[in-house]
Coordinates of C-alpha atoms and ligand atoms in Angstrom, one line a residue:
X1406 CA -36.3 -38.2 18.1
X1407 CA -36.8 -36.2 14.9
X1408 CA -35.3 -32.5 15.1
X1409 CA -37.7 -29.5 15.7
X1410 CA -37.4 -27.4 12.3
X1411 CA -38.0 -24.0 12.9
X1412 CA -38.7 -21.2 10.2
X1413 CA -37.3 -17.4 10.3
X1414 CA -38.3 -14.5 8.9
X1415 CA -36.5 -11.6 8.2
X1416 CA -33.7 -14.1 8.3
X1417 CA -30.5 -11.2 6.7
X1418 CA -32.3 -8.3 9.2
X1419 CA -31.0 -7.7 12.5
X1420 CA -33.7 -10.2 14.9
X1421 CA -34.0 -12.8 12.5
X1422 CA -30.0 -13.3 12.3
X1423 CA -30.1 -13.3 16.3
X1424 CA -32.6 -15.8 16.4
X1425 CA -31.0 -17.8 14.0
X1426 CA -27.6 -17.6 16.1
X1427 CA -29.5 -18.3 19.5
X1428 CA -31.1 -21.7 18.5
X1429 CA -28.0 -23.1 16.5
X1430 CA -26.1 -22.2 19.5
X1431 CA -29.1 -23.5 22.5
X1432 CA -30.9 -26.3 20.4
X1433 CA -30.6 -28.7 17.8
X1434 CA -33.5 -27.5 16.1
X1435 CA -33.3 -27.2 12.2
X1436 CA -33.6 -23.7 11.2
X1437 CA -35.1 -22.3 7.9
X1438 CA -34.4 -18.6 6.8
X1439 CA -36.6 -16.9 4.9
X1440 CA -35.3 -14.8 2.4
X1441 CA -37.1 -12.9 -0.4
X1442 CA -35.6 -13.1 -4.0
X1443 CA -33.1 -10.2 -4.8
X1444 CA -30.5 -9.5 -7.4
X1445 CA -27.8 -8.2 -4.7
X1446 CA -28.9 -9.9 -0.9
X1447 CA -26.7 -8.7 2.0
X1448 CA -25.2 -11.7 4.1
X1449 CA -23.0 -9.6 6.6
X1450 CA -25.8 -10.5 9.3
X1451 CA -25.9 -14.1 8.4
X1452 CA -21.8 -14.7 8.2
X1453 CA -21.8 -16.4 11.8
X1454 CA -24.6 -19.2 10.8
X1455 CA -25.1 -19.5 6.7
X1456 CA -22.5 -22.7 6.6
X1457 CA -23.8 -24.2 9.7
X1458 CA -25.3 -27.8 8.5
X1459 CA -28.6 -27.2 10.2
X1460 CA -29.3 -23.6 8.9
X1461 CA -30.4 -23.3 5.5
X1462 CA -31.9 -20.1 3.3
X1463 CA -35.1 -21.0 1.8
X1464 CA -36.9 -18.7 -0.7
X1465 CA -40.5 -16.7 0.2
X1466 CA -42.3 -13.7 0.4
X1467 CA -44.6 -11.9 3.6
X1468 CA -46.3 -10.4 0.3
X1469 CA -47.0 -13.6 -1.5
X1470 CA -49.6 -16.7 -0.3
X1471 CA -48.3 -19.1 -2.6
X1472 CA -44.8 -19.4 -1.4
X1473 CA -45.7 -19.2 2.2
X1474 CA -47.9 -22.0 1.5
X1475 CA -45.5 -23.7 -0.1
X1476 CA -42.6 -23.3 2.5
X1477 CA -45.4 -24.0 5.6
X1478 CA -46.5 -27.5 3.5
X1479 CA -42.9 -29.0 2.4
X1480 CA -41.1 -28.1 5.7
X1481 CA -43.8 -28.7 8.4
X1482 CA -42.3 -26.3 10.9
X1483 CA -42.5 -26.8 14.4
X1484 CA -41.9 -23.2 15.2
X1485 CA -42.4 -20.1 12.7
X1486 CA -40.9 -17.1 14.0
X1487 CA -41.9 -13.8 12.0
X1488 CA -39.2 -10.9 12.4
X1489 CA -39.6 -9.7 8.4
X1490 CA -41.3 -6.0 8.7
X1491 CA -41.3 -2.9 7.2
X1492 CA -39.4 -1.9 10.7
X1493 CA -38.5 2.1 10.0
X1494 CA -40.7 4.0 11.4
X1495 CA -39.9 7.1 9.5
X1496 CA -40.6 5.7 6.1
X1497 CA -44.2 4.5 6.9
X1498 CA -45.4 7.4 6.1
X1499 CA -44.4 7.2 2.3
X1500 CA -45.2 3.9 1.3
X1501 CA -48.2 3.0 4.4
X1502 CA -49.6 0.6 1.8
X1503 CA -46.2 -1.6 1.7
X1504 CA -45.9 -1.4 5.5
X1505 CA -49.7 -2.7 5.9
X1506 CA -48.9 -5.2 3.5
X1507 CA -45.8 -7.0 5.0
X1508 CA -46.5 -6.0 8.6
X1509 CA -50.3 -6.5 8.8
X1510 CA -51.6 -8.5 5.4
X1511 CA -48.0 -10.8 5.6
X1512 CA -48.8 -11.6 9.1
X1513 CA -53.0 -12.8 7.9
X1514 CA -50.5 -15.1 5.3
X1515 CA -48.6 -16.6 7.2
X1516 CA -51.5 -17.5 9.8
X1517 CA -53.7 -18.9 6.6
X1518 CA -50.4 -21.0 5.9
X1519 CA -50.0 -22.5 9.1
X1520 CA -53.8 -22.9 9.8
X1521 CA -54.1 -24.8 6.5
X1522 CA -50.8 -26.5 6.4
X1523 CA -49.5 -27.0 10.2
X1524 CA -52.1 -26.0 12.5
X1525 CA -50.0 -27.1 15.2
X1526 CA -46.9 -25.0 14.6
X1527 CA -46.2 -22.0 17.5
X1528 CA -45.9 -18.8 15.7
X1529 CA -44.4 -15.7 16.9
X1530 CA -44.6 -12.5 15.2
X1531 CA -42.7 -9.5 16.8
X1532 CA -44.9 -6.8 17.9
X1533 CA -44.1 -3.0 18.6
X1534 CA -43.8 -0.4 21.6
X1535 CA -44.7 2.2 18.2
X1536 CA -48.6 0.6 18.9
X1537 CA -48.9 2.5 22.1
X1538 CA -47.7 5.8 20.1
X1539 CA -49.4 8.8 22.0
X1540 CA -49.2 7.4 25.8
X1541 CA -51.2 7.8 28.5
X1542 CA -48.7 6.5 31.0
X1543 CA -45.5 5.1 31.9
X1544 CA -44.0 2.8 32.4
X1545 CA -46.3 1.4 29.8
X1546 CA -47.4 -2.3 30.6
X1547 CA -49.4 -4.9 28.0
X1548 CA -52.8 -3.6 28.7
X1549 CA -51.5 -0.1 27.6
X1550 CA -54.3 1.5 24.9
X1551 CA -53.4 1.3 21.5
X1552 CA -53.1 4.7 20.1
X1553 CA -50.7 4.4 17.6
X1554 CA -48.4 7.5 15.9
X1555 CA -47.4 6.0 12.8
X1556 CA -48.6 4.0 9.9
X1557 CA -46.0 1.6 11.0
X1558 CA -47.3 1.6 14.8
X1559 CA -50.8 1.4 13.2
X1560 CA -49.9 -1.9 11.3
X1561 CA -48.3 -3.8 14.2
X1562 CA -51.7 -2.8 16.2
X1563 CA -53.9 -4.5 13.6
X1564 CA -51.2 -7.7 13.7
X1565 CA -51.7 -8.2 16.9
X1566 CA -55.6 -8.0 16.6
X1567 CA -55.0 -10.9 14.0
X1568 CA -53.2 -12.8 15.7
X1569 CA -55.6 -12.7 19.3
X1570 CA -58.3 -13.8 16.5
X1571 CA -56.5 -16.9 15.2
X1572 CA -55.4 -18.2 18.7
X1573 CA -59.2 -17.7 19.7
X1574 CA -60.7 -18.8 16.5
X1575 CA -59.1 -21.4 15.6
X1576 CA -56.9 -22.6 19.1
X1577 CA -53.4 -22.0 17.2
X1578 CA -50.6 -21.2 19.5
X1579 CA -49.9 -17.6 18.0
X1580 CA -48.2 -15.1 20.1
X1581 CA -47.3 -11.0 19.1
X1582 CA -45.0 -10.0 22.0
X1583 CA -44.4 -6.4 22.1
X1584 CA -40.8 -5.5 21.2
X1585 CA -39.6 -2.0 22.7
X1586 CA -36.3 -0.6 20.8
X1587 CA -33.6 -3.2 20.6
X1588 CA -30.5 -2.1 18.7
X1589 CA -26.9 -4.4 17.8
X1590 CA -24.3 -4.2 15.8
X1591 CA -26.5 -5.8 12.9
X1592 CA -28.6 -3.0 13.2
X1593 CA -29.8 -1.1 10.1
X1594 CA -28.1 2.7 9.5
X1595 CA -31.7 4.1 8.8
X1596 CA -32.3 3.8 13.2
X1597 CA -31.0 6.3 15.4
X1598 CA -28.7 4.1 17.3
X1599 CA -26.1 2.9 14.9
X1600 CA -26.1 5.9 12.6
X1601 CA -24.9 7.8 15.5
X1602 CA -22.3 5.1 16.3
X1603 CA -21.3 4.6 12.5
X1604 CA -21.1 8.7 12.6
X1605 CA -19.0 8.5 16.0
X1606 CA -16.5 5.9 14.6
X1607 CA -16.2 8.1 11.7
X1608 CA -15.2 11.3 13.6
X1609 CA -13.1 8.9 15.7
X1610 CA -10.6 7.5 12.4
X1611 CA -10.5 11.6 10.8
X1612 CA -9.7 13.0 14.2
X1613 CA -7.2 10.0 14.8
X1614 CA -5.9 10.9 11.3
X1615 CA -5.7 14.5 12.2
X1616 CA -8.6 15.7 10.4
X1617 CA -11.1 18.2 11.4
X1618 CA -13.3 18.4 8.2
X1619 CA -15.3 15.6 9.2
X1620 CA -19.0 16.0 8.5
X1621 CA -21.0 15.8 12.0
X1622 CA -24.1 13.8 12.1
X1623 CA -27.7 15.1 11.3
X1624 CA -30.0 14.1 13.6
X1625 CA -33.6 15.2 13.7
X1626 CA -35.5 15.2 17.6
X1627 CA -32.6 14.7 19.9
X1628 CA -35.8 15.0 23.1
X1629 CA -37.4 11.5 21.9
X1630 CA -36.9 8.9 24.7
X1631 CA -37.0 5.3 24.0
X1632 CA -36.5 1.9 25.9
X1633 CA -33.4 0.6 24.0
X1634 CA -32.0 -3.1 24.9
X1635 CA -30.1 -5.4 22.7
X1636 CA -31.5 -7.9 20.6
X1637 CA -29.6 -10.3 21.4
X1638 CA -31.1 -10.4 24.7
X1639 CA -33.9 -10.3 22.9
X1640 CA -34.3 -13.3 21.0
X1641 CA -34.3 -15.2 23.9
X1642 CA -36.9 -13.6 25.7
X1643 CA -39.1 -14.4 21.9
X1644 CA -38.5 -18.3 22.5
X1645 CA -39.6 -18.4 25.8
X1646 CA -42.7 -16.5 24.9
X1647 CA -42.8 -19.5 22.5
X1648 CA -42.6 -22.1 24.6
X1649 CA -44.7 -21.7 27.6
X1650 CA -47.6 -24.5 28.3
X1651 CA -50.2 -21.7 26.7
X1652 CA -49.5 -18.9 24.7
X1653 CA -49.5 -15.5 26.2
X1654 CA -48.2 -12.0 25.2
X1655 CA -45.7 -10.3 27.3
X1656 CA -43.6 -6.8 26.8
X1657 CA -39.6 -6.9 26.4
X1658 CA -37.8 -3.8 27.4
X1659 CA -34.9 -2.6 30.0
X1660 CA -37.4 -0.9 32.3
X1661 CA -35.5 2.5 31.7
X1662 CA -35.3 4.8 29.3
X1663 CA -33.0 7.5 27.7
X1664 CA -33.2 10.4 24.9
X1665 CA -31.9 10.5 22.1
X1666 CA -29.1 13.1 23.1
X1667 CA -28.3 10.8 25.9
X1668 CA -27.4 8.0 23.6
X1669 CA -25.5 10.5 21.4
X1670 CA -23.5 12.2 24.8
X1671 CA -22.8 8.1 25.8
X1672 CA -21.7 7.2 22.1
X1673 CA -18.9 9.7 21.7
X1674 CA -17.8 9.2 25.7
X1675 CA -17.4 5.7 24.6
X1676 CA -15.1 7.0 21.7
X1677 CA -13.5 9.1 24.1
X1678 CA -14.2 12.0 22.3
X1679 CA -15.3 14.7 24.4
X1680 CA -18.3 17.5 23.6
X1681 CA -20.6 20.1 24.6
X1682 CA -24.5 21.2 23.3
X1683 CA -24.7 24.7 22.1
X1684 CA -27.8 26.7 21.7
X1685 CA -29.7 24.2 24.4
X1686 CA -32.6 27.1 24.5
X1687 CA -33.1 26.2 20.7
X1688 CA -33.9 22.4 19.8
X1689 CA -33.4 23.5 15.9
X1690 CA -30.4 24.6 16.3
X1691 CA -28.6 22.6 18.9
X1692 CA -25.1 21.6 18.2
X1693 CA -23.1 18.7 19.7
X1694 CA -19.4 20.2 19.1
X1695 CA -15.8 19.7 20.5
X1696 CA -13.7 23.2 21.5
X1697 CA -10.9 22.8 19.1
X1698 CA -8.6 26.0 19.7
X1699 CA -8.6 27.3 23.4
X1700 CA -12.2 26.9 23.7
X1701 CA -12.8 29.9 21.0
X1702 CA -13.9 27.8 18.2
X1703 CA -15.9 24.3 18.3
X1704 CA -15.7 21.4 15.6
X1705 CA -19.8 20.1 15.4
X1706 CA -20.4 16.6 15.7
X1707 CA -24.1 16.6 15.9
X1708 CA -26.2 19.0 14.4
X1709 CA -30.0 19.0 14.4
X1710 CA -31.3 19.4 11.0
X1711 CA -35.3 19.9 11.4
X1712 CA -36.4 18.1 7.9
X1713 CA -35.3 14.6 10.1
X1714 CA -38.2 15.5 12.4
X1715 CA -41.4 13.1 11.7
X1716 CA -44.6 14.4 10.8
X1717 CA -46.3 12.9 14.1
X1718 CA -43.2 11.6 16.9
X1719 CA -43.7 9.0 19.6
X1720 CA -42.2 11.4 22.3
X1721 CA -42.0 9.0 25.0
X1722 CA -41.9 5.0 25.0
X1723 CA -41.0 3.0 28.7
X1724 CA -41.9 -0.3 29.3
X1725 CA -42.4 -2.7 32.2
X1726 CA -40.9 -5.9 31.3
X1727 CA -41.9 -7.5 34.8
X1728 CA -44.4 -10.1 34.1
X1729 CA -41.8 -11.9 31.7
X1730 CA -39.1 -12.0 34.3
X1731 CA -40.8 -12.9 37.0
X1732 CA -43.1 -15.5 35.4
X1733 CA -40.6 -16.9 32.8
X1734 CA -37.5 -16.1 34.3
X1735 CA -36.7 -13.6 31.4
X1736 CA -33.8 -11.0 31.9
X1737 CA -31.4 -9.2 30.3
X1738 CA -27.8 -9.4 30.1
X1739 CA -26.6 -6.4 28.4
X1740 CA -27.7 -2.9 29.8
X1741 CA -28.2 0.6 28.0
X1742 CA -24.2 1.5 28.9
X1743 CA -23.1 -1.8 27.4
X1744 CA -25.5 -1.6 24.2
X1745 CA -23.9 1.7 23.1
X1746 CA -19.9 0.7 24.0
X1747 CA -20.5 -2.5 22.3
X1748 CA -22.0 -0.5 18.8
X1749 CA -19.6 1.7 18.8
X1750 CA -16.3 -0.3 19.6
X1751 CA -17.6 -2.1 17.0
X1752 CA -18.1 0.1 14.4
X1753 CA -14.8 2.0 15.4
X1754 CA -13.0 -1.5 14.5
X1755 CA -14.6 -2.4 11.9
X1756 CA -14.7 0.9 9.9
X1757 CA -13.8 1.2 6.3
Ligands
LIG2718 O1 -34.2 4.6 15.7 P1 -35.6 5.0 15.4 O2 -35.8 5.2 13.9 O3 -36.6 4.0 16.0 P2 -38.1 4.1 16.3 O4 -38.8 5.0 15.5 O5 -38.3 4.2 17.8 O6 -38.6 2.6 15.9 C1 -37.9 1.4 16.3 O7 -38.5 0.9 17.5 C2 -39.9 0.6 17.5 C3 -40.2 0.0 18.8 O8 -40.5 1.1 19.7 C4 -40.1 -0.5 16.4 F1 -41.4 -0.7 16.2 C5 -39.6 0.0 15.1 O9 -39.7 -1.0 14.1 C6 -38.1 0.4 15.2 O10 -37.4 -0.8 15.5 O11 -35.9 6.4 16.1 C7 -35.8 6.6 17.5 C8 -36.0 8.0 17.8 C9 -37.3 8.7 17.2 O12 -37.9 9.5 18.1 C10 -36.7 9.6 16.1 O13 -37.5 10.7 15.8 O14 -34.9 8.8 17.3 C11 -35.4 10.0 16.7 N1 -34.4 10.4 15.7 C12 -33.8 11.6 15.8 N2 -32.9 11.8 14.7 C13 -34.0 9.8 14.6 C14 -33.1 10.7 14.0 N3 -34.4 8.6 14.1 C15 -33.8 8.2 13.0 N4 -34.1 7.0 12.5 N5 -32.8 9.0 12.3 C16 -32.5 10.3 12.8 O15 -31.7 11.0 12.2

């Protein structure tokens, strides 16, 4: 029997290197990563799989028709698994025209390319907790309205309007599971997570080294909570969404949730560095610091700087992941105490 040949997306980001990992490792599918044309690409996320003999990069763009066409009618996919995005919330508000473009218009392109080319290839295209924005409850299950906060939350919310289209239009099995925040060591610096545990590990080699003029980390709204897993975990819960007799949309998340000043309180425990919030009354001015001489004077290793606050912030997101484990036998291995160890023993080891 022939082997199943499965495109990526997003294929040097943090979900589509996961992906990539998972089926090399639990299949013998052939697996296609999709990778726009730059001048300098970024392999770090890819270093585990780029030799294997049954991954290879292919060239192609969310933004352009003709190369997904292309990609859709030479490989014949079996599977085409969309994790490319404009994914940072907090830049969709200055360029809402790109994010619509890859996350909502890329999405319409790569549905036209199956549906002309493959009609029978499962597609997957990662959906977003941001689509629920403003909530109304909590935990927040699938049939939670869409009132989206963001350009970026807005985009994702007319994806997955697409995508219910084409799987009733035209019968194609086309699935947009809703994603809450799922974090890794291959995350991105522009999310919350792993610039706090890049700015821990930081700390952690100057205080090692005996110095005290570190620069703490700017953070905007330390209050926001957010469901955070790992994506690892994650990837796996996406190909069983793919893989079910019918296609149906289910919600991946912990079933918990945390603030951001949690995560920062469990990052720099995990580093062993020990702190204190000053000002707690004031959430401008509230400092994360470590008593340095006889509890007089503090060193800050947070400090809230108010311009990192968004013009419209999701305050709360929750989800109930139930249906997928109980129904596909979904769950999660790592749990929010592991995530933010493994991030930043990590980036404590592998600083430079
Ligand atoms: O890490 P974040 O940027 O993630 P956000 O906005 O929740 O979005 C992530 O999860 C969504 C799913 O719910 C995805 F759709 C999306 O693509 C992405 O993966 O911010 C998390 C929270 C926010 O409330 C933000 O205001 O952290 C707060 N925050 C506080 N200081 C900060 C910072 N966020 C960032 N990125 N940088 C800060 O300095």
């Amino acid at each position: 029997m022939k082997n199943k040949k499965v495109i990526i997306t997003g294929i040097l980001g943090q979900d589509g290197a996961n992906m990539a990992e998972f089926l090399l490792k639990n299949t013998d599918h052939e697996i296609y990563g999709m990778m726009r044309r730059s001048s300098n690409p970024n392999f770090i996320n890819a270093k585990a799989f780029k030799d294997n003999p049954r991954f290879k990069f292919v060239f192609g763009d969310l933004g352009d028709e003709v190369s997904l066409d292309s990609l859709v009618k030479e490989i014949q996919p079996d599977y085409f698994i969309n994790f490319a995005a404009n994914s940072f919330v907090g830049i969709s508000w200055n360029m809402p025209l790109q994010v619509f473009d890859t996350n909502t218009l890329g999405v319409i392109r790569s549905l036209e390319a199956i549906r002309k080319f493959k009609p029978d290839c499962r597609f997957y295209s990662a959906g977003s907790s941001e689509e629920w924005g403003d909530v109304e409850y909590s935990p927040q299950n699938i049939n939670h309205p869409i009132k989206p906060r963001s350009p970026d939350g807005a985009s994702k919310a007319a994806a997955r309007h697409l995508i219910k289209v084409y799987r009733e239009s035209y019968g194609m099995y086309a699935v947009h599971g809703i994603l809450f925040n799922h974090e890794g060591t291959k995350r991105g610096e522009e999310f919350v997570t792993r610039k706090i545990s890049k700015g821990v590990a930081n700390i952690y080699h100057s205080l090692k080294a005996g110095d005290l003029n570190f620069n703490p980390i700017s953070l905007g709204n330390l209050h926001s909570k957010r469901d955070w897993s790992d994506s690892e975990d994650f990837v796996e819960g996406v190909w069983l969404m793919l893989n079910q007799p019918t296609p149906k949309e289910y919600i991946l998340s912990s079933n918990k949730t945390h603030s951001v000043k949690e995560f920062v309180e469990r990052a720099f425990s995990a580093a062993r560095i020990m702190g204190c919030w000053l000002n707690e009354d004031n959430p401008e001015k509230m400092v994360y610091a470590m008593p340095v001489l006889d509890d007089v004077e503090y060193a800050a290793l947070v400090v809230v700087d108010p311009a990192l606050y968004r013009p419209a912030e999701v305050d709360l997101l929750w989800g109930d992941s139930s249906p997928i484990r109980s129904e596909l036998g979904w769950s999660p291995k790592s749990s929010f105490g592991d995530l933010v160890k493994k991030m930043v023993e990590y980036d404590i080891k592998n600083f430079s």
